[in-house]
Each structure stands twice: as C-alpha cells, then as structure tokens.
C-alpha cells in the first residue's frame, strides 16, 4: 500500500501509514524502516538523502553494525556511493579463510561496486574467486585490473557461456578457503557482513551455515 501511495506521489500519506505500522511494532521493524526511507526518495530537498540514510541506518544500528554514509558527500545517494568508515578490520588471529565465489556475465556496470564492497570487508582472511562466464563487454578487463591491485581476487574465465550455476561450480573447483559463500556481481555488501556470519560459525555451537538478509534495490537505493 505504501509503495502504491508513493507511486501516486502521496509521500505524506505513505509516511503516516508506515508510522502507524512502526507504532504497532514497538517503534522498530527492519522492512518498515527501509520503506520509510523510500518515502524521502522523491524529494529534491538537500536533506532528503540524510533522512534516507538515517532510516536505513536504523536497521544496521539496531544490530550493532557500523552505519553507512556517502563515500562522496557531494554525490547523490546511490549503491555505488556507499561507505562505512567506522567498520574496523576484525582482529582474529588465525582467522579461517573465506572463499567468495562470484559468477559474472556482462556486468561492467556493476562488477566494480560488488568487488570493492568485498575488498572492504572487515574479515581479515578472504579470497574472491570471480568466474567470468565468457563476458563480451569490459567485465573481464575490470576484473583483471582489480586483481592486479588486490591479491585476494582470483580471476577465472570460462571458454564459453554456460550460465550462473556452471560458473559457480567452476568457482568451487578453484577455492582454497575453509568456508565458502556466493556473491552476485550486482550486489553491495555491508563491510561487516562476512565477519558477522563467520563469528556465528566459529563460536562454540552446532551451527553448520549462515545466511544474510538482503534487500532488492534500484541503483539509486
């Protein structure tokens, strides 16, 4: 209902609807906080981005994660302009290696953001296996350039296009980590994502795997 109201240009009524939902849930609900942030997205007010960030960050702060901000304050709030500078590298001696398998095909518009979000992870022992499913754009060049600058990135290129699952399987054949996760080439991950998941796995428990909640978003969030 809120999204319909926003589509009709009625952000005030949409905001009131979300506020009522938040009140029913004791003032916090992750999904409703993100919806509330959306109610400011259409505004041309210079403070709108800060309001959006404040509501998005309620989700992170509720669980003890570092808040996000614009990497470049002069640019609009977009998925390729995010940073969390207060997220510090985890101090974990002998941290298990995490292998991230990323299938990619013709993702030159998004691959840099995805990889940079992984390179910014606070988990100290990480490899990123990027499997290029025979891209025909500049994806391969971007990956190789980043790999030359960051030894965590291992580029793999398939001889023909086979699809995402075949690319992930090829990635599995090239990993060297103790734990494995997947990451798409158009995703952005909070820098503490892998650390949070790994702390759950290495804690004394019977936990065999973890997953993260995610939100589907447009480029402008």
PDB file of N, CA, C and O in Angstrom, residues 97-101 125-129 174-182:
ATOM      1  N   UNK A  97      39.993 -18.926   6.393  1.00  0.00           N
ATOM      2  CA  UNK A  97      39.844 -18.248   5.107  1.00  0.00           C
ATOM      3  C   UNK A  97      38.427 -18.457   4.561  1.00  0.00           C
ATOM      4  O   UNK A  97      37.910 -19.572   4.550  1.00  0.00           O
ATOM      5  N   UNK A  98      37.838 -17.371   4.096  1.00  0.00           N
ATOM      6  CA  UNK A  98      36.532 -17.430   3.442  1.00  0.00           C
ATOM      7  C   UNK A  98      36.741 -17.241   1.943  1.00  0.00           C
ATOM      8  O   UNK A  98      37.363 -16.273   1.508  1.00  0.00           O
ATOM      9  N   UNK A  99      36.231 -18.182   1.161  1.00  0.00           N
ATOM     10  CA  UNK A  99      36.275 -18.072  -0.293  1.00  0.00           C
ATOM     11  C   UNK A  99      34.919 -17.582  -0.794  1.00  0.00           C
ATOM     12  O   UNK A  99      33.896 -18.210  -0.535  1.00  0.00           O
ATOM     13  N   UNK A 100      34.930 -16.460  -1.486  1.00  0.00           N
ATOM     14  CA  UNK A 100      33.699 -15.899  -2.056  1.00  0.00           C
ATOM     15  C   UNK A 100      33.686 -16.226  -3.544  1.00  0.00           C
ATOM     16  O   UNK A 100      34.599 -15.862  -4.279  1.00  0.00           O
ATOM     17  N   UNK A 101      32.667 -16.938  -3.985  1.00  0.00           N
ATOM     18  CA  UNK A 101      32.526 -17.301  -5.394  1.00  0.00           C
ATOM     19  C   UNK A 101      31.553 -16.331  -6.052  1.00  0.00           C
ATOM     20  O   UNK A 101      30.398 -16.206  -5.637  1.00  0.00           O
ATOM     21  N   UNK A 125      40.666 -12.604   6.471  1.00  0.00           N
ATOM     22  CA  UNK A 125      41.229 -13.660   5.623  1.00  0.00           C
ATOM     23  C   UNK A 125      40.206 -14.024   4.553  1.00  0.00           C
ATOM     24  O   UNK A 125      39.253 -14.758   4.819  1.00  0.00           O
ATOM     25  N   UNK A 126      40.423 -13.509   3.352  1.00  0.00           N
ATOM     26  CA  UNK A 126      39.392 -13.586   2.316  1.00  0.00           C
ATOM     27  C   UNK A 126      40.017 -13.781   0.947  1.00  0.00           C
ATOM     28  O   UNK A 126      41.049 -13.201   0.627  1.00  0.00           O
ATOM     29  N   UNK A 127      39.394 -14.652   0.143  1.00  0.00           N
ATOM     30  CA  UNK A 127      39.725 -14.721  -1.279  1.00  0.00           C
ATOM     31  C   UNK A 127      38.436 -14.594  -2.071  1.00  0.00           C
ATOM     32  O   UNK A 127      37.377 -15.016  -1.619  1.00  0.00           O
ATOM     33  N   UNK A 128      38.541 -13.978  -3.233  1.00  0.00           N
ATOM     34  CA  UNK A 128      37.365 -13.731  -4.068  1.00  0.00           C
ATOM     35  C   UNK A 128      37.607 -14.368  -5.424  1.00  0.00           C
ATOM     36  O   UNK A 128      38.452 -13.901  -6.197  1.00  0.00           O
ATOM     37  N   UNK A 129      36.890 -15.436  -5.706  1.00  0.00           N
ATOM     38  CA  UNK A 129      37.041 -16.158  -6.962  1.00  0.00           C
ATOM     39  C   UNK A 129      35.973 -15.650  -7.934  1.00  0.00           C
ATOM     40  O   UNK A 129      34.786 -15.924  -7.765  1.00  0.00           O
ATOM     41  N   UNK A 174      37.947 -23.948  -7.747  1.00  0.00           N
ATOM     42  CA  UNK A 174      39.137 -23.100  -7.640  1.00  0.00           C
ATOM     43  C   UNK A 174      39.329 -22.490  -6.261  1.00  0.00           C
ATOM     44  O   UNK A 174      40.289 -21.741  -6.062  1.00  0.00           O
ATOM     45  N   UNK A 175      38.455 -22.786  -5.317  1.00  0.00           N
ATOM     46  CA  UNK A 175      38.569 -22.174  -3.996  1.00  0.00           C
ATOM     47  C   UNK A 175      39.641 -22.855  -3.158  1.00  0.00           C
ATOM     48  O   UNK A 175      39.974 -24.018  -3.371  1.00  0.00           O
ATOM     49  N   UNK A 176      40.156 -22.106  -2.183  1.00  0.00           N
ATOM     50  CA  UNK A 176      41.125 -22.679  -1.238  1.00  0.00           C
ATOM     51  C   UNK A 176      40.745 -22.374   0.199  1.00  0.00           C
ATOM     52  O   UNK A 176      41.527 -22.629   1.117  1.00  0.00           O
ATOM     53  N   UNK A 177      39.564 -21.826   0.421  1.00  0.00           N
ATOM     54  CA  UNK A 177      39.168 -21.396   1.755  1.00  0.00           C
ATOM     55  C   UNK A 177      38.587 -22.503   2.614  1.00  0.00           C
ATOM     56  O   UNK A 177      38.270 -23.602   2.139  1.00  0.00           O
ATOM     57  N   UNK A 178      38.435 -22.184   3.908  1.00  0.00           N
ATOM     58  CA  UNK A 178      37.816 -23.106   4.863  1.00  0.00           C
ATOM     59  C   UNK A 178      36.293 -23.007   4.810  1.00  0.00           C
ATOM     60  O   UNK A 178      35.597 -23.964   5.125  1.00  0.00           O
ATOM     61  N   UNK A 179      35.800 -21.834   4.446  1.00  0.00           N
ATOM     62  CA  UNK A 179      34.364 -21.591   4.322  1.00  0.00           C
ATOM     63  C   UNK A 179      34.097 -21.001   2.944  1.00  0.00           C
ATOM     64  O   UNK A 179      34.965 -20.339   2.357  1.00  0.00           O
ATOM     65  N   UNK A 180      32.896 -21.226   2.444  1.00  0.00           N
ATOM     66  CA  UNK A 180      32.551 -20.774   1.094  1.00  0.00           C
ATOM     67  C   UNK A 180      31.239 -20.006   1.133  1.00  0.00           C
ATOM     68  O   UNK A 180      30.293 -20.397   1.824  1.00  0.00           O
ATOM     69  N   UNK A 181      31.194 -18.897   0.394  1.00  0.00           N
ATOM     70  CA  UNK A 181      29.942 -18.169   0.212  1.00  0.00           C
ATOM     71  C   UNK A 181      29.859 -17.699  -1.232  1.00  0.00           C
ATOM     72  O   UNK A 181      30.862 -17.691  -1.943  1.00  0.00           O
ATOM     73  N   UNK A 182      28.673 -17.339  -1.657  1.00  0.00           N
ATOM     74  CA  UNK A 182      28.495 -16.788  -3.003  1.00  0.00           C
ATOM     75  C   UNK A 182      28.100 -15.324  -2.902  1.00  0.00           C
ATOM     76  O   UNK A 182      27.604 -14.861  -1.871  1.00  0.00           O
TER      77      UNK A 182
END
